[in-house]
């Protein structure tokens, strides 16, 4: 789904100027990008690359916390973090063997699997979807049904329409009666300027951005209006990489979980870690955004885990909305080898 203006989103204008390989070297990794990903180092650690889903944002704080505290290095990983120019680039880089790990929206990952790609999830960053409809609090819209006859903005990504349709139908509305316009990833600006009455977006990112701009919002979350409670953001690799190097996968997952557990325990420290390793992050905005993301990340003691029933619900949602031709089994979507409690 990638309601982009968030993670894909909070920094839209910044993203437009970003080069594909803007890298943040972590744990002493080299600045030379010419070598193959996954090579070893003299210190006994293994080089690995993580491609974000978008420019760094609050929801990535746990990763940067883990970098700063040396958790990846402790697990034998010399991690480099790079930013893509689009979600498609993240998926392409993993497919091409240029990186070991990527982050993707849960629906985007399902779409790639449905299209025959080798991608497979290894851990969930957000256990619930961040997407939904965002409108202004001072509007007359108190229920999604009231979007009938109103202009609603979508990015143009097919899943946006599925989200809009699901939310409106669940509230008793007819999405065919809404004036749906494609606005790209400019939902925040379109809502604030009055071009649209509502737009599809990431509530913890886009919604927080609108609030920070001085416009109180009202939001209708997908999983509260008939949609599946699928993992909103997933770390993925390929089936072959997972099979070839399970120790690398386990080390990455363990370090990342530890970083997010620390972030959930002390958000201010995690935001400082994010800001110290990136550029262009507004501390107040990031703090509010992480606060909004927190309920979606799941309890600290189950962070990263997949829920089989939720993955089945996502598969049904994909097929019902013509986003996938065939159901995707939970085991194909994600492996639980690295996140579930060991017997």
Coordinates of C-alpha atoms in Angstrom, one line a residue:
X1 CA 0.0 0.0 0.0
X2 CA 2.7 2.5 0.7
X3 CA 0.6 5.6 1.5
X4 CA 3.7 7.5 0.9
X5 CA 4.3 10.8 2.3
X6 CA 5.6 9.1 5.4
X7 CA 8.5 6.9 6.1
X8 CA 7.7 7.4 2.5
X9 CA 6.1 10.3 3.9
X10 CA 7.1 12.7 6.6
X11 CA 9.8 14.0 4.3
X12 CA 8.3 14.1 0.8
X13 CA 10.1 17.2 -0.4
X14 CA 13.4 15.9 0.9
X15 CA 12.9 12.5 -0.8
X16 CA 12.7 14.1 -4.2
X17 CA 16.3 15.3 -3.9
X18 CA 17.7 12.1 -2.4
X19 CA 20.0 9.9 -4.5
X20 CA 19.4 6.2 -4.4
X21 CA 22.6 5.3 -2.6
X22 CA 22.8 7.9 0.1
X23 CA 24.3 5.7 2.7
X24 CA 24.7 5.8 6.4
X25 CA 27.7 3.7 7.4
X26 CA 27.1 2.0 10.7
X27 CA 29.4 0.1 13.0
X28 CA 32.5 1.2 11.2
X29 CA 31.4 0.1 7.7
X30 CA 33.3 1.3 4.7
X31 CA 32.2 4.3 2.6
X32 CA 33.2 2.4 -0.6
X33 CA 30.0 1.1 -2.3
X34 CA 31.8 -0.7 -5.1
X35 CA 32.1 -4.1 -3.4
X36 CA 29.4 -6.8 -3.3
X37 CA 27.0 -6.7 -0.4
X38 CA 27.5 -9.4 2.2
X39 CA 31.3 -9.6 2.1
X40 CA 33.3 -10.4 5.3
X41 CA 35.7 -8.0 7.1
X42 CA 39.0 -8.4 8.7
X43 CA 37.5 -8.0 12.2
X44 CA 35.3 -11.1 11.8
X45 CA 32.1 -9.2 11.2
X46 CA 30.0 -9.6 8.0
X47 CA 29.1 -6.7 5.8
X48 CA 25.3 -6.3 5.2
X49 CA 23.1 -3.6 3.8
X50 CA 19.6 -2.5 4.8
X51 CA 17.5 -0.5 2.3
X52 CA 14.9 1.6 4.0
X53 CA 11.4 2.0 2.6
X54 CA 11.8 5.7 2.5
X55 CA 13.9 8.5 4.0
X56 CA 14.7 8.0 7.7
X57 CA 11.9 8.8 10.0
X58 CA 10.7 8.2 13.5
X59 CA 9.6 4.7 12.9
X60 CA 13.2 3.7 12.1
X61 CA 14.5 5.0 15.4
X62 CA 14.9 1.5 16.8
X63 CA 17.3 0.6 14.0
X64 CA 19.5 3.7 14.6
X65 CA 19.4 3.0 18.3
X66 CA 20.7 -0.5 17.6
X67 CA 23.4 0.9 15.4
X68 CA 24.5 3.5 18.0
X69 CA 24.6 1.0 20.8
X70 CA 26.6 -1.5 18.7
X71 CA 24.0 -4.3 18.7
X72 CA 24.6 -5.2 15.1
X73 CA 28.3 -5.4 15.6
X74 CA 27.7 -7.5 18.7
X75 CA 25.9 -9.9 16.4
X76 CA 28.7 -10.0 13.9
X77 CA 27.2 -7.5 11.4
X78 CA 28.8 -4.4 9.9
X79 CA 25.5 -2.8 8.8
X80 CA 25.1 -0.1 6.2
X81 CA 21.8 1.7 5.8
X82 CA 20.8 3.3 2.5
X83 CA 17.7 5.2 1.4
X84 CA 15.9 4.4 -1.8
X85 CA 14.3 6.9 -4.2
X86 CA 11.1 4.8 -4.2
X87 CA 9.7 1.6 -2.7
X88 CA 10.2 -0.1 -6.0
X89 CA 13.9 0.5 -5.7
X90 CA 14.1 -1.2 -2.4
X91 CA 12.5 -4.3 -3.8
X92 CA 14.8 -4.2 -6.9
X93 CA 18.0 -3.8 -4.9
X94 CA 17.1 -6.9 -2.8
X95 CA 16.1 -8.8 -5.9
X96 CA 19.4 -7.9 -7.6
X97 CA 21.5 -9.0 -4.6
X98 CA 22.7 -5.5 -3.9
X99 CA 21.4 -5.7 -0.3
X100 CA 20.5 -8.3 2.2
X101 CA 17.6 -6.6 3.9
X102 CA 14.8 -4.2 2.9
X103 CA 11.9 -2.6 4.6
X104 CA 8.5 -2.6 2.8
X105 CA 4.9 -1.8 3.5
X106 CA 3.0 -5.1 4.2
X107 CA 0.8 -4.8 1.1
X108 CA 3.8 -3.9 -1.1
X109 CA 5.6 -7.1 0.1
X110 CA 2.5 -9.2 -0.6
X111 CA 2.2 -7.7 -4.1
X112 CA 5.8 -8.6 -4.9
X113 CA 5.2 -12.2 -3.7
X114 CA 2.0 -12.4 -5.7
X115 CA 4.0 -11.2 -8.8
X116 CA 6.4 -14.2 -8.3
X117 CA 9.3 -12.4 -6.6
X118 CA 11.5 -14.3 -4.1
X119 CA 10.8 -11.8 -1.3
X120 CA 9.9 -13.1 2.1
X121 CA 9.4 -11.3 5.5
X122 CA 11.7 -12.0 8.4
X123 CA 10.3 -9.7 11.0
X124 CA 7.5 -7.1 11.5
X125 CA 8.4 -3.6 12.5
X126 CA 4.8 -2.5 12.7
X127 CA 2.4 -5.2 13.6
X128 CA -0.6 -3.2 12.6
X129 CA -1.2 -1.1 9.4
X130 CA -0.5 2.7 9.7
X131 CA -2.7 3.6 6.8
X132 CA -6.1 5.1 6.6
X133 CA -8.0 8.2 5.7
X134 CA -7.0 11.6 7.0
X135 CA -9.3 14.7 7.1
X136 CA -9.4 17.9 9.1
X137 CA -11.0 18.0 12.5
X138 CA -13.0 21.2 11.8
X139 CA -14.6 19.6 8.7
X140 CA -18.1 18.3 8.7
X141 CA -16.8 14.8 8.2
X142 CA -17.3 12.7 11.3
X143 CA -17.7 9.3 9.5
X144 CA -16.2 7.9 6.3
X145 CA -19.7 7.6 4.8
X146 CA -19.8 11.4 4.7
X147 CA -17.1 11.3 2.0
X148 CA -19.8 10.7 -0.5
X149 CA -19.8 13.7 -2.8
X150 CA -16.4 14.9 -1.4
X151 CA -13.0 15.0 -3.1
X152 CA -10.7 12.3 -1.8
X153 CA -7.0 12.1 -2.8
X154 CA -5.1 8.9 -3.5
X155 CA -1.5 8.4 -4.5
X156 CA -2.3 6.3 -7.6
X157 CA -1.0 3.1 -6.0
X158 CA -3.7 0.5 -6.5
X159 CA -4.0 -0.4 -2.9
X160 CA -5.0 3.1 -2.0
X161 CA -8.3 2.6 -3.7
X162 CA -8.7 -0.7 -1.9
X163 CA -8.2 1.1 1.4
X164 CA -10.6 3.8 0.5
X165 CA -13.3 1.4 -0.7
X166 CA -12.9 -0.8 2.4
X167 CA -13.2 2.1 4.9
X168 CA -16.2 3.7 3.2
X169 CA -18.1 0.4 2.7
X170 CA -17.6 -0.5 6.3
X171 CA -19.2 2.7 7.4
X172 CA -22.1 2.2 5.0
X173 CA -20.9 4.5 2.3
X174 CA -20.6 4.1 -1.4
X175 CA -17.0 4.8 -2.6
X176 CA -18.3 5.2 -6.1
X177 CA -20.0 8.4 -4.9
X178 CA -16.8 10.0 -3.8
X179 CA -14.8 12.1 -6.2
X180 CA -11.5 10.3 -6.2
X181 CA -8.5 12.2 -7.6
X182 CA -4.9 11.1 -8.0
X183 CA -2.5 13.5 -6.1
X184 CA 0.6 11.5 -6.0
X185 CA 2.4 11.8 -2.6
X186 CA 1.2 15.3 -1.9
X187 CA -1.7 14.4 0.4
X188 CA -0.5 16.7 3.2
X189 CA -0.4 19.8 1.0
X190 CA -3.6 18.9 -0.8
X191 CA -5.5 18.6 2.5
X192 CA -4.1 21.8 4.0
X193 CA -4.8 23.8 0.8
X194 CA -8.4 22.5 0.6
X195 CA -7.9 20.7 -2.6
X196 CA -9.2 17.5 -1.1
X197 CA -11.5 16.8 1.8
X198 CA -9.5 13.7 2.8
X199 CA -6.6 11.6 1.6
X200 CA -5.1 8.1 2.0
X201 CA -2.0 8.3 4.1
X202 CA 0.1 6.9 6.9
X203 CA -1.6 8.3 10.0
X204 CA 1.4 8.3 12.3
X205 CA 3.4 10.2 9.7
X206 CA 1.1 12.2 7.4
X207 CA -1.4 12.8 10.1
X208 CA 1.3 14.0 12.5
X209 CA 2.7 16.2 9.8
X210 CA -0.6 17.9 9.2
X211 CA -1.0 18.4 13.0
X212 CA 2.5 19.9 13.2
X213 CA 1.5 22.4 10.4
X214 CA -1.2 23.7 12.6
X215 CA -4.2 21.7 11.3
X216 CA -5.9 19.4 13.8
X217 CA -6.9 16.1 12.1
X218 CA -9.4 13.3 12.3
X219 CA -8.4 9.9 11.0
X220 CA -10.1 6.7 10.1
X221 CA -7.7 3.7 10.4
X222 CA -8.0 0.8 7.9
X223 CA -8.0 -1.9 10.6
X224 CA -10.7 -0.1 12.5
X225 CA -13.0 0.1 9.5
X226 CA -13.2 -3.3 8.0
X227 CA -9.6 -3.8 6.9
X228 CA -7.1 -6.5 8.0
X229 CA -4.7 -5.9 10.9
X230 CA -1.7 -6.8 8.8
X231 CA 1.9 -6.0 9.6
X232 CA 2.3 -2.4 8.4
X233 CA 6.1 -2.5 7.9
X234 CA 8.1 -5.6 7.3
X235 CA 11.8 -6.4 7.1
X236 CA 12.3 -8.8 4.2
X237 CA 15.0 -10.6 2.3
X238 CA 14.8 -13.3 -0.3
X239 CA 14.1 -17.0 0.2
X240 CA 17.5 -17.9 -1.1
X241 CA 19.4 -15.5 1.2
X242 CA 17.4 -16.7 4.1
X243 CA 18.2 -20.3 3.4
X244 CA 21.9 -19.6 2.6
X245 CA 22.6 -17.5 5.7
X246 CA 20.2 -18.0 8.6
X247 CA 22.8 -16.9 11.1
X248 CA 23.0 -13.5 9.4
X249 CA 19.2 -13.3 9.5
X250 CA 19.0 -14.2 13.1
X251 CA 21.7 -11.7 14.1
X252 CA 20.0 -8.9 12.3
X253 CA 16.6 -9.7 13.8
X254 CA 18.1 -10.1 17.3
X255 CA 19.9 -6.7 17.1
X256 CA 16.9 -4.9 15.6
X257 CA 14.5 -6.3 18.2
X258 CA 16.8 -5.1 21.0
X259 CA 17.1 -1.7 19.4
X260 CA 13.3 -1.3 19.3
X261 CA 12.8 -2.6 22.8
X262 CA 15.2 0.1 23.9
X263 CA 13.3 2.7 21.8
X264 CA 10.0 1.7 23.3
X265 CA 11.5 2.0 26.8
X266 CA 13.1 5.4 26.1
X267 CA 11.8 7.1 23.0
X268 CA 13.7 10.3 23.6
X269 CA 17.0 8.4 23.5
X270 CA 16.0 6.6 20.3
X271 CA 15.0 9.9 18.6
X272 CA 18.4 11.4 19.6
X273 CA 20.1 8.3 18.0
X274 CA 18.1 8.9 14.8
X275 CA 18.9 12.6 14.6
X276 CA 22.6 12.0 15.3
X277 CA 23.0 9.7 12.3
X278 CA 20.7 11.4 9.8
X279 CA 19.9 14.8 8.4
X280 CA 16.8 17.0 8.2
X281 CA 14.9 15.4 11.1
X282 CA 12.8 17.8 13.2
X283 CA 13.1 16.6 16.8
X284 CA 9.6 17.7 17.9
X285 CA 7.9 16.2 14.8
X286 CA 9.9 12.9 15.1
X287 CA 8.9 12.7 18.8
X288 CA 5.2 13.1 18.1
X289 CA 5.4 10.7 15.1
X290 CA 7.1 7.9 17.2
X291 CA 4.4 8.4 19.9
X292 CA 1.8 7.8 17.2
X293 CA 3.6 4.8 15.8
X294 CA 4.1 3.1 19.2
X295 CA 0.6 1.4 19.4
X296 CA 1.3 -0.1 16.0
X297 CA 4.6 -1.6 16.9
X298 CA 3.1 -4.1 19.3
X299 CA 4.1 -5.0 22.9
X300 CA 7.8 -4.8 23.5
X301 CA 8.0 -8.5 24.5
X302 CA 6.4 -9.6 21.1
X303 CA 8.1 -7.0 18.9
X304 CA 8.9 -8.3 15.5
X305 CA 6.6 -11.3 15.5
X306 CA 4.0 -12.2 12.8
X307 CA 0.4 -13.2 13.5
X308 CA -0.7 -16.0 11.3
X309 CA -4.4 -15.1 11.4
X310 CA -3.6 -11.5 10.4
X311 CA -1.5 -12.7 7.5
X312 CA -4.4 -14.8 6.4
X313 CA -6.7 -11.8 6.6
X314 CA -4.2 -9.8 4.5
X315 CA -4.2 -12.5 1.8
X316 CA -8.0 -12.4 1.7
X317 CA -8.0 -8.6 1.4
X318 CA -5.5 -8.8 -1.4
X319 CA -7.6 -11.3 -3.4
X320 CA -10.9 -9.6 -2.7
X321 CA -9.5 -6.3 -4.0
X322 CA -7.8 -7.7 -7.1
X323 CA -4.4 -6.9 -5.7
X324 CA -3.4 -10.6 -5.9
X325 CA -4.7 -13.4 -8.1
X326 CA -4.1 -16.2 -5.6
X327 CA -4.1 -16.4 -1.9
X328 CA -0.6 -16.1 -0.2
X329 CA 0.0 -18.5 2.6
X330 CA 1.4 -17.1 5.9
X331 CA 4.4 -19.4 5.6
X332 CA 5.2 -18.0 2.1
X333 CA 4.7 -14.4 3.2
X334 CA 7.0 -14.6 6.1
X335 CA 9.2 -17.0 8.0
X336 CA 8.8 -17.1 11.8
X337 CA 12.1 -18.9 12.3
X338 CA 13.9 -15.8 13.6
X339 CA 11.2 -14.0 15.7
X340 CA 9.1 -16.6 17.5
X341 CA 10.1 -17.7 21.0
X342 CA 12.4 -20.7 20.9
X343 CA 11.2 -23.9 22.5

